[in-house]
Short mmCIF file of C-alpha atoms in Angstrom, two decimals:
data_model
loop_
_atom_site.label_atom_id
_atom_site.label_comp_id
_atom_site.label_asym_id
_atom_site.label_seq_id
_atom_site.Cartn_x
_atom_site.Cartn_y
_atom_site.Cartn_z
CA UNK C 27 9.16 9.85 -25.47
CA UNK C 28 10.63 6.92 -27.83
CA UNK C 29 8.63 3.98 -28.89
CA UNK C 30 10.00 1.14 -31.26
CA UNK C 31 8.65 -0.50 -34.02
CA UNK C 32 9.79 -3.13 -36.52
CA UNK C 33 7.97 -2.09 -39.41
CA UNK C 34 8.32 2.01 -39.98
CA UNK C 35 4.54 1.54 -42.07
CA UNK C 36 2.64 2.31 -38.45
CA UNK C 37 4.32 5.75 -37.77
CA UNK C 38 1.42 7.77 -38.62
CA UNK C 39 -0.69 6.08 -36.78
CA UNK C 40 1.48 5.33 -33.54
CA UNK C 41 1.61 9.15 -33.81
CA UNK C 42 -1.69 9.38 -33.87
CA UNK C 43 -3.35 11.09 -30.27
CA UNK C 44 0.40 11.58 -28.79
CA UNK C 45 0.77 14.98 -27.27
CA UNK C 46 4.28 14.70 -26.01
CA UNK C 47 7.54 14.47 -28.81
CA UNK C 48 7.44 11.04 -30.07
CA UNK C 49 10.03 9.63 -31.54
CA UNK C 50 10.45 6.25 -33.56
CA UNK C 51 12.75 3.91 -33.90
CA UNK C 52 13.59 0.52 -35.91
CA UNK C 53 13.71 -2.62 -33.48
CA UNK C 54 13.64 -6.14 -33.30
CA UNK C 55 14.50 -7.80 -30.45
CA UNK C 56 15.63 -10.99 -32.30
CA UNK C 57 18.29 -8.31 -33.65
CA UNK C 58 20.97 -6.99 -31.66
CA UNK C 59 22.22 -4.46 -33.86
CA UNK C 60 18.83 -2.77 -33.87
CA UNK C 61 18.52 -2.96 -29.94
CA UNK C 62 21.91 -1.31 -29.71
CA UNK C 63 20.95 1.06 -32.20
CA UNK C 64 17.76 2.44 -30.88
CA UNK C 65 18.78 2.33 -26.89
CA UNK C 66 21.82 3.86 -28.01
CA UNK C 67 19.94 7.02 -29.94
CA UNK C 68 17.71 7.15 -27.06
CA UNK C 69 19.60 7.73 -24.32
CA UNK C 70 21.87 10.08 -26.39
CA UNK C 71 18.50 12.61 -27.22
CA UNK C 72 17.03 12.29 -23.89
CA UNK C 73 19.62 10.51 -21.02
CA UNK C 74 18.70 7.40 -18.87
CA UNK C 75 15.32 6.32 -19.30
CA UNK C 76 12.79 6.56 -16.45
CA UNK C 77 10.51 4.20 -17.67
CA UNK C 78 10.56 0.29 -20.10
CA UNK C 79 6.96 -1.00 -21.49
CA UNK C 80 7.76 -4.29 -22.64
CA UNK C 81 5.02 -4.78 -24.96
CA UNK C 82 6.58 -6.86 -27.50
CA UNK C 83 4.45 -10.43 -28.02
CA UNK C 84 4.71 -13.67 -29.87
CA UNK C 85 0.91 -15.27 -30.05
CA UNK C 86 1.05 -19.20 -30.36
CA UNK C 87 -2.18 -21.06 -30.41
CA UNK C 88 -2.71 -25.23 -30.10
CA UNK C 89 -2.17 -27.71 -27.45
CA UNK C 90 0.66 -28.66 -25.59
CA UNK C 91 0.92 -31.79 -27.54
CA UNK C 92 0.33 -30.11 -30.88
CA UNK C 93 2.97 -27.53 -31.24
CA UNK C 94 5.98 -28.29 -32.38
CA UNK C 95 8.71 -27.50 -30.50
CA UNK C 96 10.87 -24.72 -32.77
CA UNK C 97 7.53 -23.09 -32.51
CA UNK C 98 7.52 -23.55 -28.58
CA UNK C 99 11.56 -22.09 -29.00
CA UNK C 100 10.29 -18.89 -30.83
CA UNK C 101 7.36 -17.58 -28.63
CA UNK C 102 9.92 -18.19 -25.47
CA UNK C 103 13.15 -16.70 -27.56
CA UNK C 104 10.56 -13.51 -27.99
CA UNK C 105 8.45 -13.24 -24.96
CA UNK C 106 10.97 -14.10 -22.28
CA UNK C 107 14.86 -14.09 -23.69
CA UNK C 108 15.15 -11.33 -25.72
CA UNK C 109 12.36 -8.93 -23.46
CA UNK C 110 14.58 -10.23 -20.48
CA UNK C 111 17.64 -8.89 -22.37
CA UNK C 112 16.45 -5.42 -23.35
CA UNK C 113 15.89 -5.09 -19.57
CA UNK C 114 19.70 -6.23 -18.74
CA UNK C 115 20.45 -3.56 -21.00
CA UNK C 116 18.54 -0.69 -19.32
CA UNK C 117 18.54 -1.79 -16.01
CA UNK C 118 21.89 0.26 -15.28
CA UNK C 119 21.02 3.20 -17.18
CA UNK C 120 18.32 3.36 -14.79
CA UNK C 121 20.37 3.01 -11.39
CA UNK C 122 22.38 5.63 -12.83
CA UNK C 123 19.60 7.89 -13.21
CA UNK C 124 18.34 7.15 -9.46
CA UNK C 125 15.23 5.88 -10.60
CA UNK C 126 13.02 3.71 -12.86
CA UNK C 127 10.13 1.52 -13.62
CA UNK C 128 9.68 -1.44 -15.79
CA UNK C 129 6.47 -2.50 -16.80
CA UNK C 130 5.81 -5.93 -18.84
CA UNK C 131 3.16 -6.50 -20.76
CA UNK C 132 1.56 -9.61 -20.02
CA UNK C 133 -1.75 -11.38 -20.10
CA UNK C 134 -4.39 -11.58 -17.32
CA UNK C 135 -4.80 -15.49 -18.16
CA UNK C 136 -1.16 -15.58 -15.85
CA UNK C 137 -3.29 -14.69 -13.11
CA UNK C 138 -5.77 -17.34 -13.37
CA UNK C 139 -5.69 -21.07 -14.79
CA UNK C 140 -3.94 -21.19 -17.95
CA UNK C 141 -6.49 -21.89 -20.88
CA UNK C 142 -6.20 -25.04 -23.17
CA UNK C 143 -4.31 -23.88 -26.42
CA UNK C 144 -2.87 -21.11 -24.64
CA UNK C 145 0.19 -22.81 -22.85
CA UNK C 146 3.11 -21.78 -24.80
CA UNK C 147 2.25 -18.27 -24.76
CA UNK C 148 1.24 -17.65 -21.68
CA UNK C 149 3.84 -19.85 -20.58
CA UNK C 150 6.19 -17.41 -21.82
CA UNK C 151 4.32 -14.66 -19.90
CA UNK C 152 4.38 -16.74 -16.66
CA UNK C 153 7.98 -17.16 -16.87
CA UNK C 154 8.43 -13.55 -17.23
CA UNK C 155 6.26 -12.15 -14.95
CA UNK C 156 8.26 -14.58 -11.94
CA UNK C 157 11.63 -13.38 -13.57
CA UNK C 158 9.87 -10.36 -13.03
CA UNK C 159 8.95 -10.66 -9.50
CA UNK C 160 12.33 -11.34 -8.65
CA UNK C 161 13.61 -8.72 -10.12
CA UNK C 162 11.23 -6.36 -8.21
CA UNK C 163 13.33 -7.44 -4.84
CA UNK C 164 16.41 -6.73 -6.26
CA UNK C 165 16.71 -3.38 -8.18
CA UNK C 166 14.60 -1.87 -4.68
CA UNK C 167 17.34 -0.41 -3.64
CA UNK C 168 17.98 2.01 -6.61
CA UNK C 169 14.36 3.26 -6.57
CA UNK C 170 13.70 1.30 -9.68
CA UNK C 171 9.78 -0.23 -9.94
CA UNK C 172 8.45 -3.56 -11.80
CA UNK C 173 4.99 -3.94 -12.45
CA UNK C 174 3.39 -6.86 -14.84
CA UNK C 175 0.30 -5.69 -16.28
CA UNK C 176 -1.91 -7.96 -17.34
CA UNK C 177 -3.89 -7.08 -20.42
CA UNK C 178 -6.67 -8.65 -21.99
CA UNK C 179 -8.19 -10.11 -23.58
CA UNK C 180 -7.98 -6.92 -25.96
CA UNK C 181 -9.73 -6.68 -29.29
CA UNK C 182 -6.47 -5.97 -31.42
CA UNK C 183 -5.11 -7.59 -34.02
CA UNK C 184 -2.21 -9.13 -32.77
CA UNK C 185 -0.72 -12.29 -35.13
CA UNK C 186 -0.85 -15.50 -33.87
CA UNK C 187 0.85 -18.38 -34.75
CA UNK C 188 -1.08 -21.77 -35.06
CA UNK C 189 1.64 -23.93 -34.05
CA UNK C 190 2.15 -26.27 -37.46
CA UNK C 191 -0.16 -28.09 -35.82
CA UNK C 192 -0.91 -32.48 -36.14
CA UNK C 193 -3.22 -33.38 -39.04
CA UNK C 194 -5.70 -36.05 -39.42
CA UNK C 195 -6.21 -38.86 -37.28
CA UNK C 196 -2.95 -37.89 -35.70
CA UNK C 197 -4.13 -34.49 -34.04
CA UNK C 198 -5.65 -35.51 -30.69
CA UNK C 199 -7.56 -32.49 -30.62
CA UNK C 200 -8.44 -30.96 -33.96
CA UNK C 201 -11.45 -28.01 -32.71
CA UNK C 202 -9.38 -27.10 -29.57
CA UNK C 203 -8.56 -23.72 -31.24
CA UNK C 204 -12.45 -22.77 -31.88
CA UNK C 205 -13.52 -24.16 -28.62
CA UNK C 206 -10.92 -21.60 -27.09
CA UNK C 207 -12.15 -18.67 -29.37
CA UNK C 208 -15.55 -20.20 -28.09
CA UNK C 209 -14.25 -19.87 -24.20
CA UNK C 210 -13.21 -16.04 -24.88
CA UNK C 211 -16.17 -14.37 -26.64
CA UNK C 212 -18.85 -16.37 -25.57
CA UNK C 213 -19.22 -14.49 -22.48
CA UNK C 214 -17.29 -17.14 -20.00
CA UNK C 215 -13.75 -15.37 -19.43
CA UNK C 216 -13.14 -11.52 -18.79
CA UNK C 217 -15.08 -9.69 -21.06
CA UNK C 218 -12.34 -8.25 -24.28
CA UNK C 219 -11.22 -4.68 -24.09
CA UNK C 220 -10.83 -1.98 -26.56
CA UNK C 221 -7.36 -1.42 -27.09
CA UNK C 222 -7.82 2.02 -26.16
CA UNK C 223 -9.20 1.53 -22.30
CA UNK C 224 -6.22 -0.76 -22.22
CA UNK C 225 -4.07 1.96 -23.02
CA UNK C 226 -5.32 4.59 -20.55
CA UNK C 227 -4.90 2.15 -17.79
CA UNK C 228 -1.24 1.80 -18.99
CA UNK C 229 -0.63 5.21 -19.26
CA UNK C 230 -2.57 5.50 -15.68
CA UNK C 231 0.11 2.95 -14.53
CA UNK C 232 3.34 5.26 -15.60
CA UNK C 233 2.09 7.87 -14.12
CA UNK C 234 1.57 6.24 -10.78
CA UNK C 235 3.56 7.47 -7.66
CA UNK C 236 3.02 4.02 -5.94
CA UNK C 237 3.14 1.64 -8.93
CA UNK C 238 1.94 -2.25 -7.58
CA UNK C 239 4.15 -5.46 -8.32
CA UNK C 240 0.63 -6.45 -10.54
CA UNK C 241 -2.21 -4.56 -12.29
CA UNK C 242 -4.99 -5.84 -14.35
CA UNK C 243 -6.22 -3.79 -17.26
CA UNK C 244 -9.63 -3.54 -16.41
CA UNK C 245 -12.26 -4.34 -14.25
CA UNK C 246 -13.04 -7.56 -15.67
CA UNK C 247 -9.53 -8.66 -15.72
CA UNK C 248 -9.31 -7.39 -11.63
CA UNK C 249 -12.41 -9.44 -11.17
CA UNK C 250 -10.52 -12.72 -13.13
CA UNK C 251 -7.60 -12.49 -10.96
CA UNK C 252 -9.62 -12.30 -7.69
CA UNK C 253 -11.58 -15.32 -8.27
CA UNK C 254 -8.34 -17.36 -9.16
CA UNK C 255 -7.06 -16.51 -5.57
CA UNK C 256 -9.58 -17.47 -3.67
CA UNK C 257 -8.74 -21.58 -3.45
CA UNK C 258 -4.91 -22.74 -3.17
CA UNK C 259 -5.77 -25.85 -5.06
CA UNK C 260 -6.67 -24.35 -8.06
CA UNK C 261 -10.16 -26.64 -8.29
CA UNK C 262 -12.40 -23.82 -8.37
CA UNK C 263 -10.51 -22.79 -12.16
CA UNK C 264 -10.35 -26.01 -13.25
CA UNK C 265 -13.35 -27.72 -12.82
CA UNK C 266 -14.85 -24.99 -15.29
CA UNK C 267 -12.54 -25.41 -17.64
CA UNK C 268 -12.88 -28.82 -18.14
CA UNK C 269 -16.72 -28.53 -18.66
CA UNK C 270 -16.23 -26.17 -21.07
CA UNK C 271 -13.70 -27.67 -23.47
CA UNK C 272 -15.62 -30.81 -23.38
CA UNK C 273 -13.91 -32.99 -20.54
CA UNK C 274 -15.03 -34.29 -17.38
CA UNK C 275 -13.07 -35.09 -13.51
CA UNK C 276 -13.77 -38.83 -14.29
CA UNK C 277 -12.12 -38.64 -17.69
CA UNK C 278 -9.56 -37.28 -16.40
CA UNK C 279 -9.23 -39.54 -13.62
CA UNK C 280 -9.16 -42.42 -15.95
CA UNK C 281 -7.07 -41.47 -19.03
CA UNK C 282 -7.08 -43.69 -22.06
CA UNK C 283 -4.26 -46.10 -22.49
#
């Protein structure tokens, strides 16, 4: 079993509760020699790989009209071209081993309505979980899997950017960060999972004969999903939202000039 890091201070504790051999290596995906480095060590101490988690995540909070755009560049460079070229990269050490299953990490707010200050990063997890799907069709025929697993929300402490967000009179809206911290604990969304139930159902998922295109982490999450499929336009996740963060159908109907 390998698992990567970027900072070697963790070990210990990624350690931690592991049964099986676990070994560490350096990686950032923004780096290619460390992505050569640590596939290449890999596969030389244990072959092909039968299974990619694609946890790696860039957290960006603040409107779509707040963020500026390197920002916007970075949490898409992360989340969607650099995961997306790991895969490339061990995509035919899998069809050489007959087998395979990629699993991205992603974020059960992809299944429903995207929140308010959330656009960029799930955004990024959108984009990868259709990349994703498409890739599912295509590597069939060499026995290799794809599942996005939507996590979340999980009580960990995961960095988030705020965006350099507007100041002043010039931010349009200046509380929309609270009101989505607000929108997440307050009981609305999916009630937030320990990280360790999240990581039980992941480990469930590897372990999986059948593994699905799509698998919430919890119950809560399964339930989140559901509802959002229930109404093709989408007005059944909106309408809520729009009460909540303080806006109405009419104001939306007639925006300001």
């Amino acid at each position: 079993m390998h698992a990567t890091v970027r900072d070697h201070a963790n070990d210990d504790g990624l350690r931690a509760g592991v049964e099986a051999r676990l070994t560490i290596h350096h990686l950032d995906l923004l780096d290619e020699a460390t992505v050569s480095s640590a596939v290449a060590d890999a596969v030389d101490a244990d072959g092909p790989p039968d299974v990619l988690v694609n946890n790696a995540g860039y957290g960006l909070i603040g409107g779509v009209e707040q963020v500026r755009l390197d920002r916007v560049r970075a949490v898409f460079e992360t989340n969607l071209f650099a995961t997306v070229a790991l895969t490339q990269r061990i995509l035919p050490l899998m069809r050489r081993r007959g087998s395979g299953h990629v699993i991205n990490v992603s974020t059960i707010f992809d299944a429903g309505l995207c929140l308010p200050a959330l656009g960029y990063y799930v955004g990024s997890k959108a984009a990868l979980e259709s990349v994703a799907e498409a890739l599912a069709v295509e590597v069939a025929p060499w026995n290799i899997r794809v599942t996005n697993f939507q996590a979340g929300p999980v009580t960990t402490e995961l960095s988030r950017e705020w965006g350099d967000r507007l100041h002043g009179a010039e931010d349009p809206r200046p509380g929309l960060s609270d009101e989505l911290y607000s929108w997440v604990l307050g009981g609305t969304g999916p009630e937030p999972q320990p990280p360790d139930q999240v990581a039980e159902a992941l480990c469930d998922l590897i372990e999986a004969d059948s593994p699905p295109l799509a698998l919430q982490s919890g119950p809560a999450a399964r339930g989140y999903a559901a509802g959002a499929l229930h109404d093709p336009t989408r007005a059944n996740e909106l309408e809520p939202l729009l009460e909540a963060f303080g806006a109405t159908s009419t104001a939306r109907d007639t925006p300001a000039v």
